[in-house]
Short mmCIF file of C-alpha atoms and ligand atoms in Angstrom, two decimals:
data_model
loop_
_atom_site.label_atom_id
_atom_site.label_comp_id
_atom_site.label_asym_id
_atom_site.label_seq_id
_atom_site.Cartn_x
_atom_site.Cartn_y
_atom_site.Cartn_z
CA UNK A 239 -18.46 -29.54 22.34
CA UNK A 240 -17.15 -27.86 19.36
CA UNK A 241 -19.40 -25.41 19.01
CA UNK A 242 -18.66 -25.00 22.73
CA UNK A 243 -14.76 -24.57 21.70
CA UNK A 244 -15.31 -22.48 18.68
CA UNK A 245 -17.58 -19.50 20.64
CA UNK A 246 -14.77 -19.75 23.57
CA UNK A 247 -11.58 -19.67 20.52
CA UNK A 248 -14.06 -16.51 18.97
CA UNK A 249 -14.66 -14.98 22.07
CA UNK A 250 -10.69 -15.30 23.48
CA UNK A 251 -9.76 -13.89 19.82
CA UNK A 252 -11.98 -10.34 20.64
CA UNK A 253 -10.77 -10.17 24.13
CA UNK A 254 -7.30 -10.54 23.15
CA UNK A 255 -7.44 -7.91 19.43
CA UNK A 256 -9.00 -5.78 21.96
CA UNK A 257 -6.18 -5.70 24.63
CA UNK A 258 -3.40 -5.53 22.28
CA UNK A 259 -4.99 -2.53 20.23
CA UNK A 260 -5.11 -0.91 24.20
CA UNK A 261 -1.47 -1.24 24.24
CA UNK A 262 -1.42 1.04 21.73
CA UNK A 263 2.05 0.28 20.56
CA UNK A 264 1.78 -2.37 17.90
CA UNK A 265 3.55 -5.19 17.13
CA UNK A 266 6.95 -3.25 17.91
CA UNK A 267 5.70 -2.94 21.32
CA UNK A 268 5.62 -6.73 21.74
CA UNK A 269 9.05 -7.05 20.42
CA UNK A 270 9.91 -4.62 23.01
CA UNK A 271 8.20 -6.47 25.74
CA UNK A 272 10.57 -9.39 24.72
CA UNK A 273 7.85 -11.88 23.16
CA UNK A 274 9.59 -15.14 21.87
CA UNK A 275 6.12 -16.52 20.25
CA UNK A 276 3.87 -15.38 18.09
CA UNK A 277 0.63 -14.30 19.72
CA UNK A 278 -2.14 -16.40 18.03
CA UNK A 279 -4.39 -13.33 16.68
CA UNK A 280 -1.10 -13.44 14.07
CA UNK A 281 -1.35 -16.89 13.30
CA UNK A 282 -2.35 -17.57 9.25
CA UNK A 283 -4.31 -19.97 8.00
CA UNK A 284 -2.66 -22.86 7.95
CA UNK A 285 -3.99 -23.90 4.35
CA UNK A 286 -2.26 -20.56 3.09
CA UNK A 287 1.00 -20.60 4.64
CA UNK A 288 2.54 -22.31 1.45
CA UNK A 289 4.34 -18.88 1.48
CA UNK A 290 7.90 -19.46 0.85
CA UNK A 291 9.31 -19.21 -2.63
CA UNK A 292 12.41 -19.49 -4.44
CA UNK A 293 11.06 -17.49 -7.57
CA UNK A 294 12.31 -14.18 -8.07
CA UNK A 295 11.73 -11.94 -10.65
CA UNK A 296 13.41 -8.91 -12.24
CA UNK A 297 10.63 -6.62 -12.46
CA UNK A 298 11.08 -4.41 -15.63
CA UNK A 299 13.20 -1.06 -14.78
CA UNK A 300 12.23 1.98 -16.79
CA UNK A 301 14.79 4.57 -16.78
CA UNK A 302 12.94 7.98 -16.40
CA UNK A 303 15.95 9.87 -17.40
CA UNK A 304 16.01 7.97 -21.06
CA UNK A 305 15.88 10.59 -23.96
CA UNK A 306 13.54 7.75 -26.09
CA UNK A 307 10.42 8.61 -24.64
CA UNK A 308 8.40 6.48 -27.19
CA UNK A 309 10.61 2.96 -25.87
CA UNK A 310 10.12 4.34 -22.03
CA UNK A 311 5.89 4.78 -22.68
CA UNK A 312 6.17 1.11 -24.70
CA UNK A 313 7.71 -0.46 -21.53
CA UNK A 314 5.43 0.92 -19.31
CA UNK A 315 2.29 -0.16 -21.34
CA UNK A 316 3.86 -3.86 -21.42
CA UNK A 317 5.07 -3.90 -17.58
CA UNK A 318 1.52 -2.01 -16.24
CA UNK A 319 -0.80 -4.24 -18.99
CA UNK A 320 1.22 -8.01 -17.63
CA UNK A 321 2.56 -8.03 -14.48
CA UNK A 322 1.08 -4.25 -13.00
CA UNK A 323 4.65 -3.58 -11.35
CA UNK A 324 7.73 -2.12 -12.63
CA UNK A 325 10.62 -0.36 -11.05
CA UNK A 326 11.94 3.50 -11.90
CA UNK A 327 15.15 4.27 -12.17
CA UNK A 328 16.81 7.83 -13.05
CA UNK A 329 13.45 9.25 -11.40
CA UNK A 330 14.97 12.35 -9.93
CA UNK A 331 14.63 11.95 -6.49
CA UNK A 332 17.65 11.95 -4.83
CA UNK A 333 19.11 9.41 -2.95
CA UNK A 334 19.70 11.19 0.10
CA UNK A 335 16.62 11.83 0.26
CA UNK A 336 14.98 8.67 -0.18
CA UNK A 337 17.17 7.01 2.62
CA UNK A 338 16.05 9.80 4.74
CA UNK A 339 12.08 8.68 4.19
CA UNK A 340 13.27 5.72 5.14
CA UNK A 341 15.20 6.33 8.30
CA UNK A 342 12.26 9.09 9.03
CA UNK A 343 9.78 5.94 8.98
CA UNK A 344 12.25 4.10 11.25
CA UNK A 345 12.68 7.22 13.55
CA UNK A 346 8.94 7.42 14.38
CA UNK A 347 8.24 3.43 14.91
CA UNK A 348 11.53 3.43 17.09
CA UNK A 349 10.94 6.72 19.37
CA UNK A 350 9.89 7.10 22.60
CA UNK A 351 6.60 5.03 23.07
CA UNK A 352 5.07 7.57 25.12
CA UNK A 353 5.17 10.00 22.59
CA UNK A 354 4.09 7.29 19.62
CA UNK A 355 0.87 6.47 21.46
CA UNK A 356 -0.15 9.77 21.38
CA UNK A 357 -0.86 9.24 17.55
CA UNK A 358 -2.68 5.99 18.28
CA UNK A 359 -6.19 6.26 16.72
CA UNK A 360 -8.24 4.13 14.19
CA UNK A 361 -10.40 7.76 13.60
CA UNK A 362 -8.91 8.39 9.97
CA UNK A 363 -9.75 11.82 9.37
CA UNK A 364 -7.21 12.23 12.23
CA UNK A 365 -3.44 14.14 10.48
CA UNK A 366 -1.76 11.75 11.35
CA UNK A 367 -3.06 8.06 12.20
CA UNK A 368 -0.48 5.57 13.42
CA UNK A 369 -2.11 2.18 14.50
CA UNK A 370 -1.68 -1.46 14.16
CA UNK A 371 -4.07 -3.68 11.24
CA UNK A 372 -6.27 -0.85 9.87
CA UNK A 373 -8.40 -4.12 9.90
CA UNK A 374 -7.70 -5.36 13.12
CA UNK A 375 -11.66 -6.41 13.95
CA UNK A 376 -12.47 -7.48 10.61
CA UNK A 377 -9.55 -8.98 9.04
CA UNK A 378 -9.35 -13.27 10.02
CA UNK A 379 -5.61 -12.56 10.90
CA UNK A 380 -4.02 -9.72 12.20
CA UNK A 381 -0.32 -8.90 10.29
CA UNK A 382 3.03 -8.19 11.67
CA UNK A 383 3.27 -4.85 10.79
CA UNK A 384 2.91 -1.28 12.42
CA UNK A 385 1.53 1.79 10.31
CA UNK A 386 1.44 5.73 10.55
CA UNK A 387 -0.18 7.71 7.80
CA UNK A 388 -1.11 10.94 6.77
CA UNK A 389 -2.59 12.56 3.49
CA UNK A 390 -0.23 15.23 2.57
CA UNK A 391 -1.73 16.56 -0.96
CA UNK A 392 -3.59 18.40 -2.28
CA UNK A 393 -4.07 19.71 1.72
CA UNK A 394 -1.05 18.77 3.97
CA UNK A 395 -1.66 19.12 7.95
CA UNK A 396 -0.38 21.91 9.18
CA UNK A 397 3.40 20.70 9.86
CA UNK A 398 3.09 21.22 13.40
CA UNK A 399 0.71 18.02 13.50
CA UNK A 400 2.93 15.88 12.04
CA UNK A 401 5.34 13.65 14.40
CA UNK A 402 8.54 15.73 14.90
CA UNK A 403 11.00 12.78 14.46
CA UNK A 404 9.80 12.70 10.62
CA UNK A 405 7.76 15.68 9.65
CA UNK A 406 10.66 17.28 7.46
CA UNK A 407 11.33 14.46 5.11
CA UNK A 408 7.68 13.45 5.18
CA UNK A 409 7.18 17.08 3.51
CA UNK A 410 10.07 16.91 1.25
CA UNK A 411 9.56 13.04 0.09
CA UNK A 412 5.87 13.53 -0.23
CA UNK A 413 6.48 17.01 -2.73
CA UNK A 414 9.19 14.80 -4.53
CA UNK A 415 6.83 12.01 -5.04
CA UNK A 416 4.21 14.20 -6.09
CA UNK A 417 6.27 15.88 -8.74
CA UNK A 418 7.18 12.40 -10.22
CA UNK A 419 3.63 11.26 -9.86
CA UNK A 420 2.84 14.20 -12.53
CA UNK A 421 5.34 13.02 -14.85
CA UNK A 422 4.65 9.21 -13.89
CA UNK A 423 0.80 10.08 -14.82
CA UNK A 424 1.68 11.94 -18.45
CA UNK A 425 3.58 8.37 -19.64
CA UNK A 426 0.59 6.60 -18.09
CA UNK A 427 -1.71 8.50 -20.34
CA UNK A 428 0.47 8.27 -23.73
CA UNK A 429 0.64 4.54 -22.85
CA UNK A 430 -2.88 4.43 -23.05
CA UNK A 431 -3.18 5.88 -25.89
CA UNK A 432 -4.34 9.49 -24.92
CA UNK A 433 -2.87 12.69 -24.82
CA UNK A 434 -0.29 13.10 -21.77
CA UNK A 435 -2.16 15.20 -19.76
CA UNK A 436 -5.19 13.17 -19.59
CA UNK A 437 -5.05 11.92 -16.22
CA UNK A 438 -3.87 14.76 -14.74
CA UNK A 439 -6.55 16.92 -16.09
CA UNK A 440 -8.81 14.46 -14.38
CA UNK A 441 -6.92 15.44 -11.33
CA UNK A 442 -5.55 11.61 -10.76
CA UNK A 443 -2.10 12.96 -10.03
CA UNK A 444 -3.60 15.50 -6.82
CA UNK A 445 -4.42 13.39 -4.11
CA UNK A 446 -1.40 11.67 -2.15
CA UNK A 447 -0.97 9.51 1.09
CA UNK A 448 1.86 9.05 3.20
CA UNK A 449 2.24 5.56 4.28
CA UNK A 450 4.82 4.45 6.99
CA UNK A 451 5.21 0.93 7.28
CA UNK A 452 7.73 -0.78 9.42
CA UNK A 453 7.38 -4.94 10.09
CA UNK A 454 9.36 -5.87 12.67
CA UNK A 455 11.92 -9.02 12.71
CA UNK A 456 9.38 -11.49 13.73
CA UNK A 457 10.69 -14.81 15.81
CA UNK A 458 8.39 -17.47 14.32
CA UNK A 459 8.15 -15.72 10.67
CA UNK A 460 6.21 -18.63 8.99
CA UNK A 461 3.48 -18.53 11.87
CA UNK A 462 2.11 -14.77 10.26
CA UNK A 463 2.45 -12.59 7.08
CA UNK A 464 3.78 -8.93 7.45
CA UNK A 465 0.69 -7.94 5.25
CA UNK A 466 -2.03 -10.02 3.72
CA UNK A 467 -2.14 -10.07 -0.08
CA UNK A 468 -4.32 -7.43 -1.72
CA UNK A 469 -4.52 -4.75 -4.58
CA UNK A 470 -4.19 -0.91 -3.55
CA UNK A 471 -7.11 0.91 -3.78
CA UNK A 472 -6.65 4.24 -5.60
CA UNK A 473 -4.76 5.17 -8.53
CA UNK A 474 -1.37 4.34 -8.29
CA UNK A 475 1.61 3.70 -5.93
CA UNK A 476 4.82 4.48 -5.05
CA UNK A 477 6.74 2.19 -2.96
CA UNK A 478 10.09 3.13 -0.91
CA UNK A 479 11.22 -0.48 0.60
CA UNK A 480 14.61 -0.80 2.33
CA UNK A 481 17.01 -3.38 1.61
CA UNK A 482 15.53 -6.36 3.65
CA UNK A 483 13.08 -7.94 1.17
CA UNK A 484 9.88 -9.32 1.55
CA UNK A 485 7.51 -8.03 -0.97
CA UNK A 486 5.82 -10.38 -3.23
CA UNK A 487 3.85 -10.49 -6.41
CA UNK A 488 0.93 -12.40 -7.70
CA UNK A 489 2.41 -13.12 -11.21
CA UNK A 490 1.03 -16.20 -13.38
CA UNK A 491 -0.51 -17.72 -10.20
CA UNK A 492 2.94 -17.97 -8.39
CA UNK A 493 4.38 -15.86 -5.85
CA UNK A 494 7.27 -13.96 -6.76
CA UNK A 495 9.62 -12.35 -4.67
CA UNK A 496 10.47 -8.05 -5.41
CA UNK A 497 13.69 -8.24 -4.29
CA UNK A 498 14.51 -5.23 -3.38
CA UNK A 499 16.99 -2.54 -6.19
CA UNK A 500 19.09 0.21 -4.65
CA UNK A 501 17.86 3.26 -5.56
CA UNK A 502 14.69 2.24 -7.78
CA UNK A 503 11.47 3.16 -7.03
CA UNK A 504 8.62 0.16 -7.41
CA UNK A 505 5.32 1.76 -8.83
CA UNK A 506 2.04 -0.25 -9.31
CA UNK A 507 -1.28 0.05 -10.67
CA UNK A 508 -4.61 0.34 -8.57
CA UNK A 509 -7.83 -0.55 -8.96
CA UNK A 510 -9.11 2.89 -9.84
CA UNK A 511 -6.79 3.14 -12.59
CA UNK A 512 -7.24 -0.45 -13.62
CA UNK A 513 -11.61 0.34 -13.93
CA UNK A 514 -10.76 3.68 -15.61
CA UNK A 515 -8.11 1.53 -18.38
CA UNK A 516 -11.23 -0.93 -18.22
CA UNK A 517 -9.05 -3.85 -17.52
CA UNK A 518 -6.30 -2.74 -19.87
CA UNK A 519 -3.81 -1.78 -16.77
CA UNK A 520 -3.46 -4.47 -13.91
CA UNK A 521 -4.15 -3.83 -10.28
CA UNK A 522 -2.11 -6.85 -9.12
CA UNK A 523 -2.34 -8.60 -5.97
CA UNK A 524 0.64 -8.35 -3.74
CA UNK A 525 1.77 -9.43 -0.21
CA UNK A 526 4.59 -8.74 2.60
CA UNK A 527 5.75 -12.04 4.35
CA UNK A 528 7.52 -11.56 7.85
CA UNK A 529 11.29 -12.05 8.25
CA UNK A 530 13.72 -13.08 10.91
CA UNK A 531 16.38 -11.18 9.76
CA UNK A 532 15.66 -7.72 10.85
CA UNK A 533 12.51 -4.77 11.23
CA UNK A 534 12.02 -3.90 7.28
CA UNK A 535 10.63 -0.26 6.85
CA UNK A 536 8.61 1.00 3.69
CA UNK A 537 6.94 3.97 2.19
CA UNK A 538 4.06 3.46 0.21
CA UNK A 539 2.69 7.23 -1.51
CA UNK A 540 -1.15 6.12 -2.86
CA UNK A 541 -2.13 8.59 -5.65
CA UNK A 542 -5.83 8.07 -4.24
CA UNK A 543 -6.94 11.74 -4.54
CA UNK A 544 -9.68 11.15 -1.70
CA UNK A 545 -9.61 14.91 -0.36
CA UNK A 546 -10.51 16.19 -3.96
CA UNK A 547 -13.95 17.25 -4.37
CA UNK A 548 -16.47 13.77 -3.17
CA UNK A 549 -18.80 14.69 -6.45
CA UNK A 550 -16.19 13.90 -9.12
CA UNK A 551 -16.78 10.46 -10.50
CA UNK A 552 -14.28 8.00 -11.92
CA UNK A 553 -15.45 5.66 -14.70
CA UNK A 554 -14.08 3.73 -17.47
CA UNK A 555 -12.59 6.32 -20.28
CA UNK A 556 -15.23 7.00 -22.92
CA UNK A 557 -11.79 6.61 -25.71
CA UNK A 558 -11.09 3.14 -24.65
CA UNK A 559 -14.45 1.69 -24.28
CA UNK A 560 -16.49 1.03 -27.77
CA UNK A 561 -19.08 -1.32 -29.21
CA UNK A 562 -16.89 -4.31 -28.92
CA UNK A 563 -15.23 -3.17 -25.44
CA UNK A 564 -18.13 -2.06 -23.59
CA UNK A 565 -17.50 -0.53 -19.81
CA UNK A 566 -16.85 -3.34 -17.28
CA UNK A 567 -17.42 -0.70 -14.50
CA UNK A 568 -20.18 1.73 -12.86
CA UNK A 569 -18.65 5.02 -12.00
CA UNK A 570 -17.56 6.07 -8.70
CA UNK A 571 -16.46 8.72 -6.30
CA UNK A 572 -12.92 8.10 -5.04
CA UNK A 573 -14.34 8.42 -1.54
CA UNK A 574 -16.97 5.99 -1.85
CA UNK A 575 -14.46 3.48 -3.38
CA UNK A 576 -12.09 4.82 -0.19
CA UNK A 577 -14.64 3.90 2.09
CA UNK A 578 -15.54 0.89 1.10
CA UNK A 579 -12.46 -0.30 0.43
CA UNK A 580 -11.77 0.66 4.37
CA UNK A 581 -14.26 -1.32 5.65
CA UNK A 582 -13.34 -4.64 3.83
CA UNK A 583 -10.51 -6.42 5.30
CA UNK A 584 -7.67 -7.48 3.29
CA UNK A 585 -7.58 -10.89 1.60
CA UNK A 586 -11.41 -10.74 1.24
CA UNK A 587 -13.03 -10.96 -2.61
CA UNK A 588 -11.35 -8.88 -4.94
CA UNK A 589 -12.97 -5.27 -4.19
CA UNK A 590 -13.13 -4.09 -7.92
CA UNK A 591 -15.84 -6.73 -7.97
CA UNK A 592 -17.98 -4.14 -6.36
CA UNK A 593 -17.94 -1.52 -9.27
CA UNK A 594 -18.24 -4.02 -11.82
CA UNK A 595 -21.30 -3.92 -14.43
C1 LIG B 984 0.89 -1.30 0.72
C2 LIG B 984 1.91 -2.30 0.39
C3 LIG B 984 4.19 -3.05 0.56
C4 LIG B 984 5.38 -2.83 1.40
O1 LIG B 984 1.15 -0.42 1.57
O2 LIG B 984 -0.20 -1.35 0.11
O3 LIG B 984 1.63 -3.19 -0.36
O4 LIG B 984 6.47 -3.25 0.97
N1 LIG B 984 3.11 -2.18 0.94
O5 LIG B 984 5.27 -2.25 2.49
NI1 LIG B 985 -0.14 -2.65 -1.44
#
């Protein structure tokens, strides 16, 4: 009998990931369909829905525009070596134009359906790919959140692929964030005790994707997470959230809430740079959980470099390793690491595990 139930629970689950990916319209097309409930491929865990929490923390702020460069490189060493987070301030990209990412995220999740689905695809070497769960099939829980992404350095699409409600400010945002990546990526370097343009040189600063989230206001918010906890994959990130909340840290075993800073910029470490620092810099986990209140949008730019040439390979810096620190890591290509971060689903074993010695 229960093995009975299980295969029929299993085999209802496929049937019904598959016909809501064939809506092609993501979770925002259930909200517009009027669901009340939370479809059950949402549902979490049970056992991990302790998710609520009334910590909050003030991640460190490092003001960009501060003339004492040595105190700006010491707080990012502390903030990127303990907690792997920390917000900018004074980062030179304008406010008008971050709102604009932000309403140019909104734009394309809110338009015309017809026109959205056309960017509907789970083929990623598509210019633009706009789905729902990148891990839909694999992941044990699908999250309430809709996605569009495209990689717009060092080879942009042509602009003409890009969706027309948000191509401008995804070209303008995207060359803003790359030109504070650069300088982001020089402190980076000093903080680890190398010469600024170390990382750069090693062409971590190149490679940028465009990520559009938006999670919309979900009815039955503790039933399902707006994205699973996980580290991000490449080298570092820039994250654009509005002013609804929801972002949370792993920090010290607790969740703690990011709430969100007008006009700051939160920037985190990845795995890649976390193997390269061999363990010195923290690719923390991290999580979204789904709200009542209102349809959050973010932009998340991953410095993941994945277009550069596939031969390059990324391994633990021959200055920080030694006799006594010995590389944790086997090199890698960024693609390889791309890929097979890709094909694991979020919340699964820590993927760094798979480079390490
Ligand atoms: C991500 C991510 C957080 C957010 O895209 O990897 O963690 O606030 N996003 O959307
Ligand atoms: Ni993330």
């Amino acid at each position: 009998m229960a093995l009975a139930k299980t295969i029929a629970s299993v085999y209802d689950r496929a049937t019904e990931l598959k016909s809501f990916d064939q809506t092609k319209s993501g979770v925002q097309g259930l909200i517009d369909a009027g669901i009340k409930q939370v479809p059950r491929i949402f549902f979490i865990n049970q056992s991990k829905s302790i998710r609520k929490t009334s910590n909050s923390l003030e991640l460190p702020v490092v003001d960009l525009g501060s003339t004492d460069r040595a105190l700006t490189i010491e707080k990012i060493r502390m903030a990127s070596e303990n907690m792997g987070f920390f917000q900018v301030v004074n980062h030179g990209i304008p406010l008008s134009v971050m709102n604009e990412a932000l309403q140019g995220v909104r734009r394309f999740h809110e338009q015309d359906v017809e026109i959205k689905k056309r960017f509907y695809t789970r083929d990623a070497s598509r210019p633009v790919v706009y789905n729902s769960n990148f891990d839909l099939y694999t992941s044990p829980t699908a999250n309430w959140r809709d996605t569009f992404f495209s990689f717009m350095a060092p080879s942009p699409p042509p602009p003409e692929e890009l969706p027309e409600v948000c191509r401008d400010i995804q070209i303008e945002y995207s060359n803003q964030v790359l030109k504070l990546g650069g300088l982001l990526f020089r402190l980076i370097s000093e903080a680890l005790g190398l010469k600024p343009s170390y990382l750069g040189d090693l062409d971590c600063d190149k490679g940028l994707a465009f990520f559009g989230h938006c999670y919309p206001a979900c009815p039955q918010p503790d039933l399902t997470m707006g994205t699973t906890k996980h580290t991000d994959t490449g080298f570092l990130t820039v994250l654009l959230q509005d002013d609804i909340g929801g972002l949370q840290i792993l920090h010290q075993n607790q969740w703690v809430d990011v709430p969100p800073t007008p006009g700051a910029l939160v920037i985190n470490i990845g795995d890649l740079l976390q193997m390269m620092s061999n363990d010195k810099l923290k690719s923390v986990e991290h999580r979204v959980v789904a709200n009542e209140k209102g349809s959050r949008v973010s932009v998340a730019c991953f410095f993941s470099n994945s277009l550069a040439p596939l031969t390059k390979l990324y391994g633990p810096i021959k200055e920080l390793v030694s006799d006594e620190n010995p590389p944790r890591y086997r090199e890698t290509t960024v693609h390889d690491y791309m890929q097979y971060s890709l094909s694991t689903a979020l919340d699964g074993a820590p993927r760094l595990l798979h480079l390490k010695l």
